[in-house]
JSON list of N, CA and C in Angstrom, two decimals:
[
{"chain": "A", "resi": 1, "resn": "MET", "atom": "N", "xyz": [33.89, 88.88, 47.03]},
{"chain": "A", "resi": 1, "resn": "MET", "atom": "CA", "xyz": [33.33, 89.63, 46.11]},
{"chain": "A", "resi": 1, "resn": "MET", "atom": "C", "xyz": [31.62, 89.55, 46.39]},
{"chain": "A", "resi": 2, "resn": "ASN", "atom": "N", "xyz": [31.21, 91.30, 46.54]},
{"chain": "A", "resi": 2, "resn": "ASN", "atom": "CA", "xyz": [29.83, 91.33, 46.50]},
{"chain": "A", "resi": 2, "resn": "ASN", "atom": "C", "xyz": [29.10, 90.56, 45.17]},
{"chain": "A", "resi": 3, "resn": "GLN", "atom": "N", "xyz": [27.63, 90.78, 45.67]},
{"chain": "A", "resi": 3, "resn": "GLN", "atom": "CA", "xyz": [27.02, 89.83, 44.62]},
{"chain": "A", "resi": 3, "resn": "GLN", "atom": "C", "xyz": [26.79, 91.13, 43.81]},
{"chain": "A", "resi": 4, "resn": "ASP", "atom": "N", "xyz": [27.01, 92.01, 43.99]},
{"chain": "A", "resi": 4, "resn": "ASP", "atom": "CA", "xyz": [26.92, 93.09, 42.78]},
{"chain": "A", "resi": 4, "resn": "ASP", "atom": "C", "xyz": [27.83, 92.88, 41.54]},
{"chain": "A", "resi": 5, "resn": "ASN", "atom": "N", "xyz": [29.06, 92.13, 41.66]},
{"chain": "A", "resi": 5, "resn": "ASN", "atom": "CA", "xyz": [29.88, 91.72, 40.77]},
{"chain": "A", "resi": 5, "resn": "ASN", "atom": "C", "xyz": [29.43, 90.50, 40.43]},
{"chain": "A", "resi": 6, "resn": "ALA", "atom": "N", "xyz": [28.73, 89.80, 40.83]},
{"chain": "A", "resi": 6, "resn": "ALA", "atom": "CA", "xyz": [28.88, 88.70, 39.98]},
{"chain": "A", "resi": 6, "resn": "ALA", "atom": "C", "xyz": [28.24, 88.62, 38.83]},
{"chain": "A", "resi": 7, "resn": "THR", "atom": "N", "xyz": [27.27, 88.92, 38.29]},
{"chain": "A", "resi": 7, "resn": "THR", "atom": "CA", "xyz": [26.90, 90.13, 36.93]},
{"chain": "A", "resi": 7, "resn": "THR", "atom": "C", "xyz": [28.07, 89.51, 35.79]},
{"chain": "A", "resi": 8, "resn": "GLY", "atom": "N", "xyz": [29.10, 90.17, 35.84]},
{"chain": "A", "resi": 8, "resn": "GLY", "atom": "CA", "xyz": [30.52, 90.15, 35.30]},
{"chain": "A", "resi": 8, "resn": "GLY", "atom": "C", "xyz": [31.06, 89.00, 35.08]},
{"chain": "A", "resi": 9, "resn": "LEU", "atom": "N", "xyz": [31.25, 87.89, 35.77]},
{"chain": "A", "resi": 9, "resn": "LEU", "atom": "CA", "xyz": [31.55, 86.42, 36.01]},
{"chain": "A", "resi": 9, "resn": "LEU", "atom": "C", "xyz": [30.84, 85.83, 34.56]},
{"chain": "A", "resi": 10, "resn": "ILE", "atom": "N", "xyz": [32.26, 85.66, 34.30]},
{"chain": "A", "resi": 10, "resn": "ILE", "atom": "CA", "xyz": [31.91, 84.60, 32.58]},
{"chain": "A", "resi": 10, "resn": "ILE", "atom": "C", "xyz": [31.63, 82.98, 32.80]},
{"chain": "A", "resi": 11, "resn": "PRO", "atom": "N", "xyz": [30.46, 82.69, 32.34]},
{"chain": "A", "resi": 11, "resn": "PRO", "atom": "CA", "xyz": [29.83, 80.88, 33.17]},
{"chain": "A", "resi": 11, "resn": "PRO", "atom": "C", "xyz": [30.99, 79.77, 32.61]},
{"chain": "A", "resi": 12, "resn": "PHE", "atom": "N", "xyz": [31.05, 79.43, 33.81]},
{"chain": "A", "resi": 12, "resn": "PHE", "atom": "CA", "xyz": [31.78, 77.43, 33.12]},
{"chain": "A", "resi": 12, "resn": "PHE", "atom": "C", "xyz": [31.04, 76.33, 33.45]},
{"chain": "A", "resi": 13, "resn": "THR", "atom": "N", "xyz": [31.27, 76.13, 32.22]},
{"chain": "A", "resi": 13, "resn": "THR", "atom": "CA", "xyz": [30.57, 74.79, 32.24]},
{"chain": "A", "resi": 13, "resn": "THR", "atom": "C", "xyz": [31.58, 73.67, 31.33]},
{"chain": "A", "resi": 14, "resn": "ILE", "atom": "N", "xyz": [31.58, 72.64, 32.17]},
{"chain": "A", "resi": 14, "resn": "ILE", "atom": "CA", "xyz": [32.31, 71.18, 31.14]},
{"chain": "A", "resi": 14, "resn": "ILE", "atom": "C", "xyz": [31.10, 69.83, 31.21]},
{"chain": "A", "resi": 15, "resn": "ASP", "atom": "N", "xyz": [31.07, 69.51, 29.87]},
{"chain": "A", "resi": 15, "resn": "ASP", "atom": "CA", "xyz": [30.42, 67.92, 30.15]},
{"chain": "A", "resi": 15, "resn": "ASP", "atom": "C", "xyz": [31.68, 66.92, 29.61]},
{"chain": "A", "resi": 16, "resn": "LEU", "atom": "N", "xyz": [30.77, 66.43, 30.69]},
{"chain": "A", "resi": 16, "resn": "LEU", "atom": "CA", "xyz": [31.35, 65.39, 31.09]},
{"chain": "A", "resi": 16, "resn": "LEU", "atom": "C", "xyz": [30.93, 64.05, 30.12]},
{"chain": "A", "resi": 17, "resn": "THR", "atom": "N", "xyz": [30.14, 63.72, 29.45]},
{"chain": "A", "resi": 17, "resn": "THR", "atom": "CA", "xyz": [29.95, 63.32, 28.83]},
{"chain": "A", "resi": 17, "resn": "THR", "atom": "C", "xyz": [30.80, 62.40, 28.34]},
{"chain": "A", "resi": 18, "resn": "LEU", "atom": "N", "xyz": [31.13, 62.77, 26.63]},
{"chain": "A", "resi": 18, "resn": "LEU", "atom": "CA", "xyz": [32.41, 61.53, 26.61]},
{"chain": "A", "resi": 18, "resn": "LEU", "atom": "C", "xyz": [33.51, 61.88, 27.10]},
{"chain": "A", "resi": 19, "resn": "GLU", "atom": "N", "xyz": [34.53, 62.08, 28.67]},
{"chain": "A", "resi": 19, "resn": "GLU", "atom": "CA", "xyz": [34.73, 61.21, 29.81]},
{"chain": "A", "resi": 19, "resn": "GLU", "atom": "C", "xyz": [34.49, 60.36, 30.54]},
{"chain": "A", "resi": 20, "resn": "GLU", "atom": "N", "xyz": [33.20, 60.30, 30.04]},
{"chain": "A", "resi": 20, "resn": "GLU", "atom": "CA", "xyz": [32.56, 59.54, 31.36]},
{"chain": "A", "resi": 20, "resn": "GLU", "atom": "C", "xyz": [32.80, 58.10, 29.69]},
{"chain": "A", "resi": 21, "resn": "ALA", "atom": "N", "xyz": [32.13, 58.04, 28.91]},
{"chain": "A", "resi": 21, "resn": "ALA", "atom": "CA", "xyz": [31.93, 57.31, 27.63]},
{"chain": "A", "resi": 21, "resn": "ALA", "atom": "C", "xyz": [33.29, 57.02, 27.96]},
{"chain": "A", "resi": 22, "resn": "ARG", "atom": "N", "xyz": [35.21, 57.42, 28.07]},
{"chain": "A", "resi": 22, "resn": "ARG", "atom": "CA", "xyz": [35.67, 56.45, 27.96]},
{"chain": "A", "resi": 22, "resn": "ARG", "atom": "C", "xyz": [36.30, 56.68, 28.67]},
{"chain": "A", "resi": 23, "resn": "ARG", "atom": "N", "xyz": [35.46, 56.71, 30.01]},
{"chain": "A", "resi": 23, "resn": "ARG", "atom": "CA", "xyz": [35.81, 55.37, 31.19]},
{"chain": "A", "resi": 23, "resn": "ARG", "atom": "C", "xyz": [34.97, 54.68, 31.46]},
{"chain": "A", "resi": 24, "resn": "ARG", "atom": "N", "xyz": [34.43, 54.24, 30.68]},
{"chain": "A", "resi": 24, "resn": "ARG", "atom": "CA", "xyz": [33.76, 52.77, 30.48]},
{"chain": "A", "resi": 24, "resn": "ARG", "atom": "C", "xyz": [33.96, 52.43, 29.42]},
{"chain": "A", "resi": 25, "resn": "ALA", "atom": "N", "xyz": [34.35, 52.38, 28.46]},
{"chain": "A", "resi": 25, "resn": "ALA", "atom": "CA", "xyz": [35.03, 51.44, 27.34]},
{"chain": "A", "resi": 25, "resn": "ALA", "atom": "C", "xyz": [36.37, 51.01, 28.51]},
{"chain": "A", "resi": 26, "resn": "GLU", "atom": "N", "xyz": [37.09, 52.07, 29.18]},
{"chain": "A", "resi": 26, "resn": "GLU", "atom": "CA", "xyz": [38.37, 51.38, 30.08]},
{"chain": "A", "resi": 26, "resn": "GLU", "atom": "C", "xyz": [38.24, 50.42, 30.19]},
{"chain": "A", "resi": 27, "resn": "VAL", "atom": "N", "xyz": [37.23, 50.97, 30.88]},
{"chain": "A", "resi": 27, "resn": "VAL", "atom": "CA", "xyz": [36.48, 49.79, 32.84]},
{"chain": "A", "resi": 27, "resn": "VAL", "atom": "C", "xyz": [36.54, 48.42, 31.45]},
{"chain": "A", "resi": 28, "resn": "MET", "atom": "N", "xyz": [35.73, 48.29, 30.66]},
{"chain": "A", "resi": 28, "resn": "MET", "atom": "CA", "xyz": [35.11, 47.03, 30.33]},
{"chain": "A", "resi": 28, "resn": "MET", "atom": "C", "xyz": [36.06, 46.51, 29.60]},
{"chain": "A", "resi": 29, "resn": "ALA", "atom": "N", "xyz": [37.39, 47.56, 29.31]},
{"chain": "A", "resi": 29, "resn": "ALA", "atom": "CA", "xyz": [38.80, 46.65, 27.92]},
{"chain": "A", "resi": 29, "resn": "ALA", "atom": "C", "xyz": [39.34, 46.18, 29.75]},
{"chain": "A", "resi": 30, "resn": "ALA", "atom": "N", "xyz": [39.71, 46.61, 30.51]},
{"chain": "A", "resi": 30, "resn": "ALA", "atom": "CA", "xyz": [40.16, 46.31, 31.98]},
{"chain": "A", "resi": 30, "resn": "ALA", "atom": "C", "xyz": [39.74, 45.06, 32.40]},
{"chain": "A", "resi": 31, "resn": "LEU", "atom": "N", "xyz": [37.67, 44.34, 32.24]},
{"chain": "A", "resi": 31, "resn": "LEU", "atom": "CA", "xyz": [37.54, 43.96, 32.62]},
{"chain": "A", "resi": 31, "resn": "LEU", "atom": "C", "xyz": [37.58, 42.42, 31.91]},
{"chain": "A", "resi": 32, "resn": "GLY", "atom": "N", "xyz": [38.92, 42.94, 30.33]},
{"chain": "A", "resi": 32, "resn": "GLY", "atom": "CA", "xyz": [38.89, 41.78, 29.19]},
{"chain": "A", "resi": 32, "resn": "GLY", "atom": "C", "xyz": [37.15, 40.74, 29.16]},
{"chain": "A", "resi": 33, "resn": "PRO", "atom": "N", "xyz": [37.33, 40.39, 27.82]},
{"chain": "A", "resi": 33, "resn": "PRO", "atom": "CA", "xyz": [35.75, 39.10, 26.98]},
{"chain": "A", "resi": 33, "resn": "PRO", "atom": "C", "xyz": [36.13, 38.42, 28.15]},
{"chain": "A", "resi": 34, "resn": "ASP", "atom": "N", "xyz": [36.30, 37.50, 29.17]},
{"chain": "A", "resi": 34, "resn": "ASP", "atom": "CA", "xyz": [36.51, 36.29, 29.59]},
{"chain": "A", "resi": 34, "resn": "ASP", "atom": "C", "xyz": [35.69, 36.93, 31.19]},
{"chain": "A", "resi": 35, "resn": "TRP", "atom": "N", "xyz": [35.50, 38.49, 31.54]},
{"chain": "A", "resi": 35, "resn": "TRP", "atom": "CA", "xyz": [34.60, 38.90, 33.08]},
{"chain": "A", "resi": 35, "resn": "TRP", "atom": "C", "xyz": [33.64, 38.31, 32.89]},
{"chain": "A", "resi": 36, "resn": "ASP", "atom": "N", "xyz": [32.76, 37.57, 33.55]},
{"chain": "A", "resi": 36, "resn": "ASP", "atom": "CA", "xyz": [31.45, 37.06, 33.87]},
{"chain": "A", "resi": 36, "resn": "ASP", "atom": "C", "xyz": [30.64, 37.39, 34.84]},
{"chain": "A", "resi": 37, "resn": "PRO", "atom": "N", "xyz": [30.14, 38.51, 34.04]},
{"chain": "A", "resi": 37, "resn": "PRO", "atom": "CA", "xyz": [29.06, 39.26, 36.22]},
{"chain": "A", "resi": 37, "resn": "PRO", "atom": "C", "xyz": [28.28, 38.14, 36.63]},
{"chain": "A", "resi": 38, "resn": "VAL", "atom": "N", "xyz": [27.58, 37.91, 35.82]},
{"chain": "A", "resi": 38, "resn": "VAL", "atom": "CA", "xyz": [27.35, 36.59, 37.17]},
{"chain": "A", "resi": 38, "resn": "VAL", "atom": "C", "xyz": [27.89, 35.87, 38.21]},
{"chain": "A", "resi": 39, "resn": "ALA", "atom": "N", "xyz": [29.39, 35.05, 37.45]},
{"chain": "A", "resi": 39, "resn": "ALA", "atom": "CA", "xyz": [29.79, 34.53, 38.11]},
{"chain": "A", "resi": 39, "resn": "ALA", "atom": "C", "xyz": [30.50, 35.17, 39.65]},
{"chain": "A", "resi": 40, "resn": "ALA", "atom": "N", "xyz": [30.93, 36.50, 38.65]},
{"chain": "A", "resi": 40, "resn": "ALA", "atom": "CA", "xyz": [31.49, 37.69, 39.96]},
{"chain": "A", "resi": 40, "resn": "ALA", "atom": "C", "xyz": [30.23, 37.72, 41.14]},
{"chain": "A", "resi": 41, "resn": "LEU", "atom": "N", "xyz": [29.11, 37.67, 40.65]},
{"chain": "A", "resi": 41, "resn": "LEU", "atom": "CA", "xyz": [27.92, 38.23, 42.07]},
{"chain": "A", "resi": 41, "resn": "LEU", "atom": "C", "xyz": [27.88, 36.80, 42.55]},
{"chain": "A", "resi": 42, "resn": "ARG", "atom": "N", "xyz": [28.08, 35.31, 42.16]},
{"chain": "A", "resi": 42, "resn": "ARG", "atom": "CA", "xyz": [28.35, 34.62, 42.45]},
{"chain": "A", "resi": 42, "resn": "ARG", "atom": "C", "xyz": [29.11, 34.58, 43.70]},
{"chain": "A", "resi": 43, "resn": "GLY", "atom": "N", "xyz": [30.71, 34.93, 43.53]},
{"chain": "A", "resi": 43, "resn": "GLY", "atom": "CA", "xyz": [31.35, 34.91, 43.70]},
{"chain": "A", "resi": 43, "resn": "GLY", "atom": "C", "xyz": [31.43, 35.19, 45.42]},
{"chain": "A", "resi": 44, "resn": "GLU", "atom": "N", "xyz": [30.77, 36.60, 44.84]},
{"chain": "A", "resi": 44, "resn": "GLU", "atom": "CA", "xyz": [30.87, 37.71, 46.34]},
{"chain": "A", "resi": 44, "resn": "GLU", "atom": "C", "xyz": [29.64, 37.17, 47.16]},
{"chain": "A", "resi": 45, "resn": "ASP", "atom": "N", "xyz": [28.81, 36.78, 47.00]},
{"chain": "A", "resi": 45, "resn": "ASP", "atom": "CA", "xyz": [27.44, 36.40, 47.63]},
{"chain": "A", "resi": 45, "resn": "ASP", "atom": "C", "xyz": [28.29, 35.22, 48.59]},
{"chain": "A", "resi": 46, "resn": "GLU", "atom": "N", "xyz": [28.91, 33.76, 47.40]},
{"chain": "A", "resi": 46, "resn": "GLU", "atom": "CA", "xyz": [29.69, 33.21, 48.22]},
{"chain": "A", "resi": 46, "resn": "GLU", "atom": "C", "xyz": [30.57, 34.48, 49.58]},
{"chain": "A", "resi": 47, "resn": "ALA", "atom": "N", "xyz": [31.31, 34.40, 49.17]},
{"chain": "A", "resi": 47, "resn": "ALA", "atom": "CA", "xyz": [31.99, 35.56, 50.83]},
{"chain": "A", "resi": 47, "resn": "ALA", "atom": "C", "xyz": [31.85, 36.00, 52.05]},
{"chain": "A", "resi": 48, "resn": "TYR", "atom": "N", "xyz": [30.08, 36.78, 50.57]},
{"chain": "A", "resi": 48, "resn": "TYR", "atom": "CA", "xyz": [29.60, 37.42, 52.00]},
{"chain": "A", "resi": 48, "resn": "TYR", "atom": "C", "xyz": [28.66, 36.39, 52.79]},
{"chain": "A", "resi": 49, "resn": "ALA", "atom": "N", "xyz": [28.75, 35.01, 52.38]},
{"chain": "A", "resi": 49, "resn": "ALA", "atom": "CA", "xyz": [28.38, 34.03, 53.07]},
{"chain": "A", "resi": 49, "resn": "ALA", "atom": "C", "xyz": [29.18, 33.33, 53.99]},
{"chain": "A", "resi": 50, "resn": "LEU", "atom": "N", "xyz": [30.54, 33.49, 53.73]},
{"chain": "A", "resi": 50, "resn": "LEU", "atom": "CA", "xyz": [31.44, 32.30, 54.12]},
{"chain": "A", "resi": 50, "resn": "LEU", "atom": "C", "xyz": [31.87, 33.94, 56.19]},
{"chain": "A", "resi": 51, "resn": "LEU", "atom": "N", "xyz": [32.16, 34.84, 55.21]},
{"chain": "A", "resi": 51, "resn": "LEU", "atom": "CA", "xyz": [32.25, 36.32, 56.01]},
{"chain": "A", "resi": 51, "resn": "LEU", "atom": "C", "xyz": [31.68, 36.16, 57.05]},
{"chain": "A", "resi": 52, "resn": "TYR", "atom": "N", "xyz": [29.80, 35.82, 57.61]},
{"chain": "A", "resi": 52, "resn": "TYR", "atom": "CA", "xyz": [29.03, 35.93, 58.70]},
{"chain": "A", "resi": 52, "resn": "TYR", "atom": "C", "xyz": [28.83, 34.03, 58.65]},
{"chain": "A", "resi": 53, "resn": "SER", "atom": "N", "xyz": [29.55, 33.42, 58.72]},
{"chain": "A", "resi": 53, "resn": "SER", "atom": "CA", "xyz": [29.53, 32.23, 59.16]},
{"chain": "A", "resi": 53, "resn": "SER", "atom": "C", "xyz": [30.33, 32.39, 60.42]},
{"chain": "A", "resi": 54, "resn": "GLY", "atom": "N", "xyz": [29.40, 30.93, 60.78]},
{"chain": "A", "resi": 54, "resn": "GLY", "atom": "CA", "xyz": [30.47, 30.70, 62.70]},
{"chain": "A", "resi": 54, "resn": "GLY", "atom": "C", "xyz": [30.77, 31.81, 63.62]},
{"chain": "A", "resi": 55, "resn": "LEU", "atom": "N", "xyz": [29.81, 32.08, 63.46]},
{"chain": "A", "resi": 55, "resn": "LEU", "atom": "CA", "xyz": [29.23, 33.22, 64.43]},
{"chain": "A", "resi": 55, "resn": "LEU", "atom": "C", "xyz": [29.08, 32.78, 65.47]},
{"chain": "A", "resi": 56, "resn": "ASP", "atom": "N", "xyz": [29.72, 33.30, 67.23]},
{"chain": "A", "resi": 56, "resn": "ASP", "atom": "CA", "xyz": [28.80, 33.17, 68.00]},
{"chain": "A", "resi": 56, "resn": "ASP", "atom": "C", "xyz": [27.78, 33.22, 68.52]},
{"chain": "A", "resi": 57, "resn": "ALA", "atom": "N", "xyz": [26.90, 32.68, 69.60]},
{"chain": "A", "resi": 57, "resn": "ALA", "atom": "CA", "xyz": [25.20, 33.66, 69.71]},
{"chain": "A", "resi": 57, "resn": "ALA", "atom": "C", "xyz": [25.30, 35.08, 69.64]},
{"chain": "A", "resi": 58, "resn": "GLU", "atom": "N", "xyz": [26.53, 35.61, 70.93]},
{"chain": "A", "resi": 58, "resn": "GLU", "atom": "CA", "xyz": [26.88, 37.64, 71.04]},
{"chain": "A", "resi": 58, "resn": "GLU", "atom": "C", "xyz": [27.02, 37.76, 69.71]},
{"chain": "A", "resi": 59, "resn": "GLN", "atom": "N", "xyz": [28.05, 37.37, 68.67]},
{"chain": "A", "resi": 59, "resn": "GLN", "atom": "CA", "xyz": [28.18, 38.08, 67.09]},
{"chain": "A", "resi": 59, "resn": "GLN", "atom": "C", "xyz": [26.63, 37.35, 66.57]},
{"chain": "A", "resi": 60, "resn": "GLN", "atom": "N", "xyz": [26.56, 36.78, 66.29]},
{"chain": "A", "resi": 60, "resn": "GLN", "atom": "CA", "xyz": [25.11, 36.90, 66.18]},
{"chain": "A", "resi": 60, "resn": "GLN", "atom": "C", "xyz": [24.10, 37.55, 66.08]},
{"chain": "A", "resi": 61, "resn": "ARG", "atom": "N", "xyz": [23.67, 38.37, 67.26]},
{"chain": "A", "resi": 61, "resn": "ARG", "atom": "CA", "xyz": [22.68, 38.91, 67.68]},
{"chain": "A", "resi": 61, "resn": "ARG", "atom": "C", "xyz": [23.43, 40.53, 67.42]},
{"chain": "A", "resi": 62, "resn": "THR", "atom": "N", "xyz": [25.02, 40.60, 67.47]},
{"chain": "A", "resi": 62, "resn": "THR", "atom": "CA", "xyz": [25.41, 42.22, 66.89]},
{"chain": "A", "resi": 62, "resn": "THR", "atom": "C", "xyz": [25.04, 42.11, 65.89]},
{"chain": "A", "resi": 63, "resn": "TYR", "atom": "N", "xyz": [24.98, 41.21, 64.81]},
{"chain": "A", "resi": 63, "resn": "TYR", "atom": "CA", "xyz": [25.26, 40.68, 63.22]},
{"chain": "A", "resi": 63, "resn": "TYR", "atom": "C", "xyz": [24.15, 41.62, 62.93]},
{"chain": "A", "resi": 64, "resn": "ASP", "atom": "N", "xyz": [22.55, 41.04, 64.00]},
{"chain": "A", "resi": 64, "resn": "ASP", "atom": "CA", "xyz": [21.50, 41.01, 63.62]},
{"chain": "A", "resi": 64, "resn": "ASP", "atom": "C", "xyz": [21.05, 42.52, 63.86]},
{"chain": "A", "resi": 65, "resn": "LEU", "atom": "N", "xyz": [21.55, 43.14, 64.93]},
{"chain": "A", "resi": 65, "resn": "LEU", "atom": "CA", "xyz": [20.86, 44.39, 65.74]},
{"chain": "A", "resi": 65, "resn": "LEU", "atom": "C", "xyz": [21.71, 45.29, 64.07]},
{"chain": "A", "resi": 66, "resn": "LEU", "atom": "N", "xyz": [22.54, 44.69, 64.14]},
{"chain": "A", "resi": 66, "resn": "LEU", "atom": "CA", "xyz": [23.34, 45.98, 62.23]},
{"chain": "A", "resi": 66, "resn": "LEU", "atom": "C", "xyz": [22.55, 45.82, 62.01]},
{"chain": "A", "resi": 67, "resn": "VAL", "atom": "N", "xyz": [22.24, 44.60, 60.74]},
{"chain": "A", "resi": 67, "resn": "VAL", "atom": "CA", "xyz": [20.78, 44.13, 59.68]},
{"chain": "A", "resi": 67, "resn": "VAL", "atom": "C", "xyz": [20.29, 44.92, 60.77]},
{"chain": "A", "resi": 68, "resn": "ALA", "atom": "N", "xyz": [19.45, 45.01, 60.96]},
{"chain": "A", "resi": 68, "resn": "ALA", "atom": "CA", "xyz": [17.94, 45.81, 61.96]},
{"chain": "A", "resi": 68, "resn": "ALA", "atom": "C", "xyz": [17.82, 46.74, 61.27]},
{"chain": "A", "resi": 69, "resn": "ALA", "atom": "N", "xyz": [19.19, 47.26, 62.21]},
{"chain": "A", "resi": 69, "resn": "ALA", "atom": "CA", "xyz": [19.55, 49.03, 62.13]},
{"chain": "A", "resi": 69, "resn": "ALA", "atom": "C", "xyz": [19.80, 49.77, 60.51]},
{"chain": "A", "resi": 70, "resn": "GLY", "atom": "N", "xyz": [19.73, 48.81, 59.82]},
{"chain": "A", "resi": 70, "resn": "GLY", "atom": "CA", "xyz": [20.18, 48.85, 58.14]},
{"chain": "A", "resi": 70, "resn": "GLY", "atom": "C", "xyz": [22.04, 48.83, 58.11]},
{"chain": "A", "resi": 71, "resn": "VAL", "atom": "N", "xyz": [22.70, 49.45, 59.06]},
{"chain": "A", "resi": 71, "resn": "VAL", "atom": "CA", "xyz": [24.13, 49.22, 59.04]},
{"chain": "A", "resi": 71, "resn": "VAL", "atom": "C", "xyz": [24.94, 48.13, 58.03]},
{"chain": "A", "resi": 72, "resn": "LEU", "atom": "N", "xyz": [24.89, 46.94, 58.23]},
{"chain": "A", "resi": 72, "resn": "LEU", "atom": "CA", "xyz": [25.13, 45.75, 57.24]},
{"chain": "A", "resi": 72, "resn": "LEU", "atom": "C", "xyz": [23.57, 45.24, 56.26]},
{"chain": "A", "resi": 73, "resn": "PRO", "atom": "N", "xyz": [23.89, 44.73, 55.21]},
{"chain": "A", "resi": 73, "resn": "PRO", "atom": "CA", "xyz": [22.70, 44.61, 54.52]},
{"chain": "A", "resi": 73, "resn": "PRO", "atom": "C", "xyz": [22.00, 42.88, 54.84]},
{"chain": "A", "resi": 74, "resn": "GLY", "atom": "N", "xyz": [20.59, 42.46, 54.70]},
{"chain": "A", "resi": 74, "resn": "GLY", "atom": "CA", "xyz": [20.58, 41.76, 55.39]},
{"chain": "A", "resi": 74, "resn": "GLY", "atom": "C", "xyz": [20.37, 40.25, 54.12]},
{"chain": "A", "resi": 75, "resn": "GLU", "atom": "N", "xyz": [19.63, 39.03, 54.56]},
{"chain": "A", "resi": 75, "resn": "GLU", "atom": "CA", "xyz": [20.35, 38.39, 53.76]},
{"chain": "A", "resi": 75, "resn": "GLU", "atom": "C", "xyz": [19.05, 38.26, 52.09]},
{"chain": "A", "resi": 76, "resn": "GLY", "atom": "N", "xyz": [19.33, 37.31, 51.23]},
{"chain": "A", "resi": 76, "resn": "GLY", "atom": "CA", "xyz": [18.85, 37.38, 50.13]},
{"chain": "A", "resi": 76, "resn": "GLY", "atom": "C", "xyz": [19.60, 38.25, 48.99]},
{"chain": "A", "resi": 77, "resn": "PRO", "atom": "N", "xyz": [18.36, 38.20, 48.09]},
{"chain": "A", "resi": 77, "resn": "PRO", "atom": "CA", "xyz": [19.12, 39.26, 46.58]},
{"chain": "A", "resi": 77, "resn": "PRO", "atom": "C", "xyz": [19.01, 40.70, 47.00]},
{"chain": "A", "resi": 78, "resn": "GLY", "atom": "N", "xyz": [19.84, 41.53, 46.28]},
{"chain": "A", "resi": 78, "resn": "GLY", "atom": "CA", "xyz": [19.92, 42.91, 46.51]},
{"chain": "A", "resi": 78, "resn": "GLY", "atom": "C", "xyz": [19.97, 43.33, 47.85]},
{"chain": "A", "resi": 79, "resn": "ARG", "atom": "N", "xyz": [21.75, 42.95, 48.79]},
{"chain": "A", "resi": 79, "resn": "ARG", "atom": "CA", "xyz": [21.99, 42.99, 49.65]},
{"chain": "A", "resi": 79, "resn": "ARG", "atom": "C", "xyz": [21.89, 44.47, 49.75]},
{"chain": "A", "resi": 80, "resn": "ALA", "atom": "N", "xyz": [22.19, 45.36, 48.95]},
{"chain": "A", "resi": 80, "resn": "ALA", "atom": "CA", "xyz": [22.43, 46.87, 48.87]},
{"chain": "A", "resi": 80, "resn": "ALA", "atom": "C", "xyz": [22.07, 47.14, 50.54]},
{"chain": "A", "resi": 81, "resn": "ALA", "atom": "N", "xyz": [23.12, 47.09, 51.63]},
{"chain": "A", "resi": 81, "resn": "ALA", "atom": "CA", "xyz": [22.87, 48.91, 52.78]},
{"chain": "A", "resi": 81, "resn": "ALA", "atom": "C", "xyz": [22.14, 49.36, 52.10]},
{"chain": "A", "resi": 82, "resn": "ALA", "atom": "N", "xyz": [21.41, 49.66, 53.26]},
{"chain": "A", "resi": 82, "resn": "ALA", "atom": "CA", "xyz": [20.18, 51.13, 52.98]},
{"chain": "A", "resi": 82, "resn": "ALA", "atom": "C", "xyz": [20.53, 52.46, 53.05]},
{"chain": "A", "resi": 83, "resn": "HIS", "atom": "N", "xyz": [21.55, 52.62, 53.70]},
{"chain": "A", "resi": 83, "resn": "HIS", "atom": "CA", "xyz": [22.26, 54.06, 53.74]},
{"chain": "A", "resi": 83, "resn": "HIS", "atom": "C", "xyz": [23.26, 54.45, 52.50]}
]
């Protein structure tokens, strides 16, 4: 199609606001009334600490290198990876 025919096109837009609200409601329903986000985050922190515990010296150097490079998140709150 050349550029001249572009003016004959009919615009097509979709508003996903209602679908996103429905999706979020379904997620919250699936989590249930007993879901505790603070406990979930605490459990993630414990799992993360366990995952990288007991490293030997070479593994620790590799881990430190990956943290410094931003590949793995470091210690502390808000450990989201930089990339």
